[in-house]
PDB file of C-alpha atoms and ligand atoms in Angstrom:
ATOM      1  CA  MET A 182     -22.803  -9.796  27.602  1.00  0.00           C
ATOM      2  CA  THR A 183     -20.689  -6.867  28.244  1.00  0.00           C
ATOM      3  CA  ASN A 184     -21.560  -3.432  30.140  1.00  0.00           C
ATOM      4  CA  THR A 185     -22.463  -1.251  27.310  1.00  0.00           C
ATOM      5  CA  SER A 186     -22.936   1.971  29.093  1.00  0.00           C
ATOM      6  CA  PHE A 187     -20.932   4.700  27.345  1.00  0.00           C
ATOM      7  CA  VAL A 188     -21.188   8.429  28.328  1.00  0.00           C
ATOM      8  CA  HIS A 189     -22.922   9.700  25.121  1.00  0.00           C
ATOM      9  CA  ARG A 190     -24.657  12.452  23.174  1.00  0.00           C
ATOM     10  CA  PHE A 191     -27.512  11.828  21.030  1.00  0.00           C
ATOM     11  CA  GLU A 192     -29.059  14.288  18.560  1.00  0.00           C
ATOM     12  CA  PRO A 193     -31.885  13.269  16.490  1.00  0.00           C
ATOM     13  CA  ALA A 194     -31.825  13.473  12.603  1.00  0.00           C
ATOM     14  CA  THR A 195     -33.599  16.791  11.126  1.00  0.00           C
ATOM     15  CA  SER A 196     -33.681  15.417   7.591  1.00  0.00           C
ATOM     16  CA  ALA A 197     -34.863  12.228   6.470  1.00  0.00           C
ATOM     17  CA  GLY A 198     -32.458  11.362   3.825  1.00  0.00           C
ATOM     18  CA  SER A 199     -29.176  11.622   5.856  1.00  0.00           C
ATOM     19  CA  PRO A 200     -27.339   8.630   7.447  1.00  0.00           C
ATOM     20  CA  PRO A 201     -26.974   8.594  11.097  1.00  0.00           C
ATOM     21  CA  LEU A 202     -23.303   9.283  12.310  1.00  0.00           C
ATOM     22  CA  LEU A 203     -21.314   7.269  15.002  1.00  0.00           C
ATOM     23  CA  LEU A 204     -18.791  10.082  16.121  1.00  0.00           C
ATOM     24  CA  LEU A 205     -15.564   8.662  17.556  1.00  0.00           C
ATOM     25  CA  HIS A 206     -13.057  11.184  18.955  1.00  0.00           C
ATOM     26  CA  GLY A 207      -9.522  10.810  19.337  1.00  0.00           C
ATOM     27  CA  THR A 208      -7.298  10.679  22.552  1.00  0.00           C
ATOM     28  CA  GLY A 209      -8.150  13.275  25.288  1.00  0.00           C
ATOM     29  CA  GLY A 210     -11.531  13.894  23.391  1.00  0.00           C
ATOM     30  CA  ASP A 211     -15.089  13.627  24.371  1.00  0.00           C
ATOM     31  CA  GLU A 212     -18.528  13.207  23.288  1.00  0.00           C
ATOM     32  CA  ASN A 213     -18.691  16.862  22.423  1.00  0.00           C
ATOM     33  CA  ASP A 214     -15.666  17.134  20.238  1.00  0.00           C
ATOM     34  CA  LEU A 215     -17.006  15.861  16.843  1.00  0.00           C
ATOM     35  CA  LEU A 216     -20.623  16.963  16.946  1.00  0.00           C
ATOM     36  CA  GLY A 217     -19.564  20.098  14.942  1.00  0.00           C
ATOM     37  CA  LEU A 218     -17.681  18.056  12.485  1.00  0.00           C
ATOM     38  CA  GLY A 219     -20.595  15.553  12.064  1.00  0.00           C
ATOM     39  CA  LYS A 220     -22.994  18.668  11.451  1.00  0.00           C
ATOM     40  CA  MET A 221     -20.769  20.165   8.651  1.00  0.00           C
ATOM     41  CA  ILE A 222     -20.400  16.766   6.890  1.00  0.00           C
ATOM     42  CA  SER A 223     -23.781  15.691   7.193  1.00  0.00           C
ATOM     43  CA  PRO A 224     -26.333  18.350   8.082  1.00  0.00           C
ATOM     44  CA  GLY A 225     -29.519  16.846   9.015  1.00  0.00           C
ATOM     45  CA  SER A 226     -27.979  13.340  10.013  1.00  0.00           C
ATOM     46  CA  ALA A 227     -28.555  11.879  13.592  1.00  0.00           C
ATOM     47  CA  LEU A 228     -25.636  11.983  15.640  1.00  0.00           C
ATOM     48  CA  LEU A 229     -24.446   9.335  18.268  1.00  0.00           C
ATOM     49  CA  SER A 230     -21.317  10.291  20.272  1.00  0.00           C
ATOM     50  CA  PRO A 231     -20.116   8.196  22.758  1.00  0.00           C
ATOM     51  CA  ARG A 232     -17.046   8.817  24.930  1.00  0.00           C
ATOM     52  CA  GLY A 233     -14.324   6.438  24.941  1.00  0.00           C
ATOM     53  CA  ARG A 234     -14.110   4.265  28.240  1.00  0.00           C
ATOM     54  CA  VAL A 235     -10.443   3.898  28.645  1.00  0.00           C
ATOM     55  CA  LEU A 236      -8.504   6.482  30.458  1.00  0.00           C
ATOM     56  CA  GLU A 237      -4.844   7.283  29.597  1.00  0.00           C
ATOM     57  CA  HIS A 238      -3.588   9.728  32.064  1.00  0.00           C
ATOM     58  CA  GLY A 239      -7.160  11.178  32.451  1.00  0.00           C
ATOM     59  CA  MET A 240      -7.543  11.370  28.730  1.00  0.00           C
ATOM     60  CA  PRO A 241     -10.495   9.273  27.271  1.00  0.00           C
ATOM     61  CA  ARG A 242      -9.723   6.661  24.505  1.00  0.00           C
ATOM     62  CA  PHE A 243     -11.623   3.819  22.978  1.00  0.00           C
ATOM     63  CA  PHE A 244      -8.886   1.116  23.617  1.00  0.00           C
ATOM     64  CA  ARG A 245      -5.485   0.728  25.608  1.00  0.00           C
ATOM     65  CA  ARG A 246      -2.074   1.355  23.980  1.00  0.00           C
ATOM     66  CA  LEU A 247       1.228   0.231  25.179  1.00  0.00           C
ATOM     67  CA  ALA A 248       2.890   3.015  23.359  1.00  0.00           C
ATOM     68  CA  GLU A 249       1.991   5.630  20.560  1.00  0.00           C
ATOM     69  CA  GLY A 250       1.006   3.431  17.557  1.00  0.00           C
ATOM     70  CA  VAL A 251       1.451  -0.075  19.656  1.00  0.00           C
ATOM     71  CA  PHE A 252      -1.774  -1.154  20.532  1.00  0.00           C
ATOM     72  CA  ASP A 253      -2.987  -3.615  23.287  1.00  0.00           C
ATOM     73  CA  GLU A 254      -4.794  -5.859  20.843  1.00  0.00           C
ATOM     74  CA  GLU A 255      -6.658  -7.984  23.369  1.00  0.00           C
ATOM     75  CA  ASP A 256      -8.105  -4.728  24.475  1.00  0.00           C
ATOM     76  CA  VAL A 257      -8.961  -3.643  20.953  1.00  0.00           C
ATOM     77  CA  ARG A 258     -11.019  -6.724  20.501  1.00  0.00           C
ATOM     78  CA  ARG A 259     -12.778  -6.396  23.843  1.00  0.00           C
ATOM     79  CA  ARG A 260     -13.528  -2.666  23.371  1.00  0.00           C
ATOM     80  CA  ALA A 261     -14.609  -2.996  19.823  1.00  0.00           C
ATOM     81  CA  HIS A 262     -17.292  -5.576  20.894  1.00  0.00           C
ATOM     82  CA  GLU A 263     -18.446  -3.419  23.690  1.00  0.00           C
ATOM     83  CA  LEU A 264     -18.791  -0.457  21.276  1.00  0.00           C
ATOM     84  CA  GLY A 265     -20.773  -2.712  18.696  1.00  0.00           C
ATOM     85  CA  ASP A 266     -23.182  -3.630  21.448  1.00  0.00           C
ATOM     86  CA  PHE A 267     -23.512  -0.184  22.417  1.00  0.00           C
ATOM     87  CA  VAL A 268     -24.366   0.813  19.003  1.00  0.00           C
ATOM     88  CA  SER A 269     -26.994  -2.098  18.815  1.00  0.00           C
ATOM     89  CA  GLU A 270     -28.663  -0.864  21.856  1.00  0.00           C
ATOM     90  CA  ALA A 271     -28.555   2.884  21.009  1.00  0.00           C
ATOM     91  CA  ARG A 272     -30.219   1.815  17.548  1.00  0.00           C
ATOM     92  CA  GLN A 273     -33.151   0.214  19.389  1.00  0.00           C
ATOM     93  CA  ARG A 274     -33.549   3.124  21.914  1.00  0.00           C
ATOM     94  CA  TYR A 275     -33.384   5.879  19.389  1.00  0.00           C
ATOM     95  CA  GLY A 276     -34.525   4.072  16.476  1.00  0.00           C
ATOM     96  CA  ILE A 277     -31.901   4.729  14.140  1.00  0.00           C
ATOM     97  CA  ALA A 278     -30.265   2.724  11.067  1.00  0.00           C
ATOM     98  CA  ALA A 279     -26.862   1.297  11.097  1.00  0.00           C
ATOM     99  CA  PRO A 280     -24.675   4.501  11.340  1.00  0.00           C
ATOM    100  CA  VAL A 281     -21.616   5.372   9.184  1.00  0.00           C
ATOM    101  CA  ALA A 282     -18.837   5.799  11.625  1.00  0.00           C
ATOM    102  CA  VAL A 283     -16.925   9.311  11.681  1.00  0.00           C
ATOM    103  CA  GLY A 284     -13.525   8.472  13.588  1.00  0.00           C
ATOM    104  CA  PHE A 285     -10.362  10.570  14.214  1.00  0.00           C
ATOM    105  CA  SER A 286      -7.320   8.942  15.371  1.00  0.00           C
ATOM    106  CA  ASN A 287      -7.876   6.814  18.157  1.00  0.00           C
ATOM    107  CA  GLY A 288     -11.514   6.923  17.073  1.00  0.00           C
ATOM    108  CA  ALA A 289     -10.622   6.046  13.468  1.00  0.00           C
ATOM    109  CA  ASN A 290      -8.674   2.969  14.752  1.00  0.00           C
ATOM    110  CA  ILE A 291     -11.532   1.586  16.760  1.00  0.00           C
ATOM    111  CA  ALA A 292     -13.764   2.207  13.874  1.00  0.00           C
ATOM    112  CA  ALA A 293     -11.527   0.195  11.756  1.00  0.00           C
ATOM    113  CA  ALA A 294     -11.469  -2.456  14.389  1.00  0.00           C
ATOM    114  CA  LEU A 295     -15.347  -2.652  14.413  1.00  0.00           C
ATOM    115  CA  LEU A 296     -15.249  -3.053  10.698  1.00  0.00           C
ATOM    116  CA  LEU A 297     -13.157  -5.993  10.857  1.00  0.00           C
ATOM    117  CA  LEU A 298     -14.585  -7.617  14.058  1.00  0.00           C
ATOM    118  CA  GLU A 299     -18.145  -6.910  13.637  1.00  0.00           C
ATOM    119  CA  PRO A 300     -18.969  -5.894  10.058  1.00  0.00           C
ATOM    120  CA  ASN A 301     -22.780  -5.594  10.516  1.00  0.00           C
ATOM    121  CA  VAL A 302     -22.581  -2.874  12.725  1.00  0.00           C
ATOM    122  CA  LEU A 303     -21.595  -0.088  10.569  1.00  0.00           C
ATOM    123  CA  ALA A 304     -23.187   1.083   7.208  1.00  0.00           C
ATOM    124  CA  GLY A 305     -19.797   2.456   6.255  1.00  0.00           C
ATOM    125  CA  ALA A 306     -16.945   4.503   7.871  1.00  0.00           C
ATOM    126  CA  ILE A 307     -15.109   7.684   7.465  1.00  0.00           C
ATOM    127  CA  LEU A 308     -11.580   7.040   9.023  1.00  0.00           C
ATOM    128  CA  LEU A 309      -9.823  10.228   9.616  1.00  0.00           C
ATOM    129  CA  ARG A 310      -5.750   9.444  10.198  1.00  0.00           C
ATOM    130  CA  ALA A 311      -6.494   5.659  11.016  1.00  0.00           C
ATOM    131  CA  MET A 312      -3.778   2.647  11.260  1.00  0.00           C
ATOM    132  CA  VAL A 313      -4.185  -1.025  11.118  1.00  0.00           C
ATOM    133  CA  PRO A 314      -5.877  -1.796  14.514  1.00  0.00           C
ATOM    134  CA  LEU A 315      -5.066  -5.554  14.723  1.00  0.00           C
ATOM    135  CA  SER A 316      -1.800  -7.228  13.405  1.00  0.00           C
ATOM    136  CA  ASP A 317      -3.822 -10.460  12.746  1.00  0.00           C
ATOM    137  CA  SER A 318      -7.022  -9.202  11.138  1.00  0.00           C
ATOM    138  CA  PRO A 319     -10.007 -11.378  11.273  1.00  0.00           C
ATOM    139  CA  LYS A 320     -11.357 -12.502   7.786  1.00  0.00           C
ATOM    140  CA  ALA A 321     -14.277 -10.004   7.518  1.00  0.00           C
ATOM    141  CA  GLU A 322     -16.907  -9.795   4.883  1.00  0.00           C
ATOM    142  CA  LEU A 323     -17.823  -6.359   4.149  1.00  0.00           C
ATOM    143  CA  GLY A 324     -19.669  -6.739   0.961  1.00  0.00           C
ATOM    144  CA  GLY A 325     -19.152  -3.251  -0.505  1.00  0.00           C
ATOM    145  CA  LYS A 326     -19.510  -1.414   2.403  1.00  0.00           C
ATOM    146  CA  PRO A 327     -18.220   2.298   1.489  1.00  0.00           C
ATOM    147  CA  VAL A 328     -14.887   3.613   3.524  1.00  0.00           C
ATOM    148  CA  LEU A 329     -13.107   6.938   3.184  1.00  0.00           C
ATOM    149  CA  LEU A 330      -9.767   6.583   4.516  1.00  0.00           C
ATOM    150  CA  LEU A 331      -8.056  10.018   4.647  1.00  0.00           C
ATOM    151  CA  SER A 332      -4.396  10.296   5.567  1.00  0.00           C
ATOM    152  CA  GLY A 333      -2.057  12.960   6.042  1.00  0.00           C
ATOM    153  CA  GLN A 334       1.168  12.851   4.258  1.00  0.00           C
ATOM    154  CA  GLY A 335       3.272  14.338   6.787  1.00  0.00           C
ATOM    155  CA  ASP A 336       1.643  12.454   9.654  1.00  0.00           C
ATOM    156  CA  PRO A 337       4.246  11.848  12.204  1.00  0.00           C
ATOM    157  CA  ILE A 338       1.873   9.136  13.975  1.00  0.00           C
ATOM    158  CA  VAL A 339       0.836   7.034  10.971  1.00  0.00           C
ATOM    159  CA  PRO A 340       3.673   5.938   8.614  1.00  0.00           C
ATOM    160  CA  ALA A 341       2.400   5.791   4.878  1.00  0.00           C
ATOM    161  CA  SER A 342       2.782   2.257   4.511  1.00  0.00           C
ATOM    162  CA  ASN A 343       0.523   1.520   7.554  1.00  0.00           C
ATOM    163  CA  SER A 344      -2.495   3.439   6.128  1.00  0.00           C
ATOM    164  CA  ALA A 345      -1.854   2.091   2.777  1.00  0.00           C
ATOM    165  CA  ARG A 346      -1.928  -1.317   4.491  1.00  0.00           C
ATOM    166  CA  LEU A 347      -5.316  -0.527   6.099  1.00  0.00           C
ATOM    167  CA  ALA A 348      -6.722   0.343   2.858  1.00  0.00           C
ATOM    168  CA  ALA A 349      -5.516  -2.908   1.196  1.00  0.00           C
ATOM    169  CA  LEU A 350      -6.954  -5.009   4.148  1.00  0.00           C
ATOM    170  CA  LEU A 351     -10.264  -3.375   4.044  1.00  0.00           C
ATOM    171  CA  SER A 352     -10.624  -3.709   0.280  1.00  0.00           C
ATOM    172  CA  GLN A 353      -9.581  -7.401   0.444  1.00  0.00           C
ATOM    173  CA  ALA A 354     -12.417  -7.756   3.038  1.00  0.00           C
ATOM    174  CA  GLY A 355     -14.762  -6.372   0.593  1.00  0.00           C
ATOM    175  CA  ALA A 356     -15.262  -2.651   1.202  1.00  0.00           C
ATOM    176  CA  ASP A 357     -15.359  -0.043  -1.292  1.00  0.00           C
ATOM    177  CA  VAL A 358     -12.503   1.838  -0.405  1.00  0.00           C
ATOM    178  CA  THR A 359     -11.451   5.598  -1.259  1.00  0.00           C
ATOM    179  CA  HIS A 360      -8.101   6.305   0.079  1.00  0.00           C
ATOM    180  CA  LYS A 361      -6.677   9.773  -0.514  1.00  0.00           C
ATOM    181  CA  VAL A 362      -3.319  11.369   1.242  1.00  0.00           C
ATOM    182  CA  LEU A 363      -3.601  14.854   2.072  1.00  0.00           C
ATOM    183  CA  PRO A 364      -1.008  17.522   2.232  1.00  0.00           C
ATOM    184  CA  ALA A 365      -1.652  17.659   5.886  1.00  0.00           C
ATOM    185  CA  ARG A 366      -0.419  16.000   9.408  1.00  0.00           C
ATOM    186  CA  HIS A 367      -1.973  14.303  12.016  1.00  0.00           C
ATOM    187  CA  GLN A 368      -4.505  17.064  12.750  1.00  0.00           C
ATOM    188  CA  LEU A 369      -7.491  17.580  10.352  1.00  0.00           C
ATOM    189  CA  SER A 370      -7.611  20.117   7.662  1.00  0.00           C
ATOM    190  CA  GLN A 371     -10.326  21.847   5.730  1.00  0.00           C
ATOM    191  CA  ALA A 372      -9.850  19.363   2.898  1.00  0.00           C
ATOM    192  CA  ASP A 373     -10.969  16.406   5.112  1.00  0.00           C
ATOM    193  CA  VAL A 374     -14.058  18.216   5.976  1.00  0.00           C
ATOM    194  CA  THR A 375     -14.691  18.945   2.162  1.00  0.00           C
ATOM    195  CA  LEU A 376     -13.868  15.426   1.178  1.00  0.00           C
ATOM    196  CA  ALA A 377     -15.893  13.785   3.836  1.00  0.00           C
ATOM    197  CA  ARG A 378     -19.072  16.049   3.203  1.00  0.00           C
ATOM    198  CA  ASP A 379     -18.717  15.265  -0.741  1.00  0.00           C
ATOM    199  CA  TRP A 380     -18.208  11.758  -0.008  1.00  0.00           C
ATOM    200  CA  ILE A 381     -20.936  11.221   2.281  1.00  0.00           C
ATOM    201  CA  GLY A 382     -23.441  13.007  -0.025  1.00  0.00           C
ATOM    202  CA  ASN A 383     -22.631  10.466  -2.537  1.00  0.00           C
ATOM    203  CA  VAL A 384     -23.334   7.668  -0.084  1.00  0.00           C
ATOM    204  CA  ALA A 385     -26.551   9.118   0.840  1.00  0.00           C
ATOM    205  CA  ALA A 386     -27.524   9.585  -2.664  1.00  0.00           C
ATOM    206  CA  GLU A 387     -26.574   6.183  -3.735  1.00  0.00           C
ATOM    207  CA  ALA A 388     -28.758   4.653  -0.693  1.00  0.00           C
ATOM    208  CA  ALA A 389     -31.776   6.795  -1.546  1.00  0.00           C
TER     209      ALA A 389
HETATM  210  C1  LIG B 628      -4.017   5.254  18.743  1.00  0.00           C
HETATM  211  O1  LIG B 628      -3.445   5.165  19.977  1.00  0.00           O
HETATM  212  O2  LIG B 628      -5.060   5.145  18.368  1.00  0.00           O
HETATM  213  C2  LIG B 628      -3.305   6.083  17.930  1.00  0.00           C
HETATM  214  O3  LIG B 628      -1.859   6.310  18.437  1.00  0.00           O
HETATM  215  C3  LIG B 628      -3.784   7.388  17.824  1.00  0.00           C
HETATM  216  C4  LIG B 628      -3.925   8.304  18.759  1.00  0.00           C
HETATM  217  O4  LIG B 628      -4.658   8.211  19.787  1.00  0.00           O
HETATM  218  O5  LIG B 628      -2.749   9.032  19.138  1.00  0.00           O
END
């Protein structure tokens, strides 16, 4: 059993039809970072927002990296399982359904790892500027889980070939992937918010 204590924020749902969101920040962020984004894209959803437990020069992250875009994959695996355990415990504690992850950058990468390593933890995911998290990806069974992958055309951190590979990998694992490449760099744009909001509205409508 891993130590599942994450510093986190939880905000209960204010409307019954909206899926809970697991908010996963980027490098140097914290549990407060994505609360505003979560409220914008899915008003009324319960929000579960942990702080990454790895520190890189004092900046919180969800797993160790050896260099930008070069991951310590053993740590990716370990931390994804830790996060999975945290989500399971938080679901019991707060009485919420399996969440849809909303991850940005490093948070999107751990969400992608979670999908591949623990396919039952998430109901779906919005991956903002994500990369392939593991070079030898496990054979996951994602059974039609909805995934929105939003990439930036001019992203200096995530090469176009890498995000295309991630989309293919998740599709091959059975996810229902929507991949859009936006005229943006690594940082988020208004288009990310609009597309994420519309997508999650459809997911909630289909689940109802
Ligand atoms: C990562 O380390 O997960 C990626 O390089 C994205 C980032 O956090 O900069």
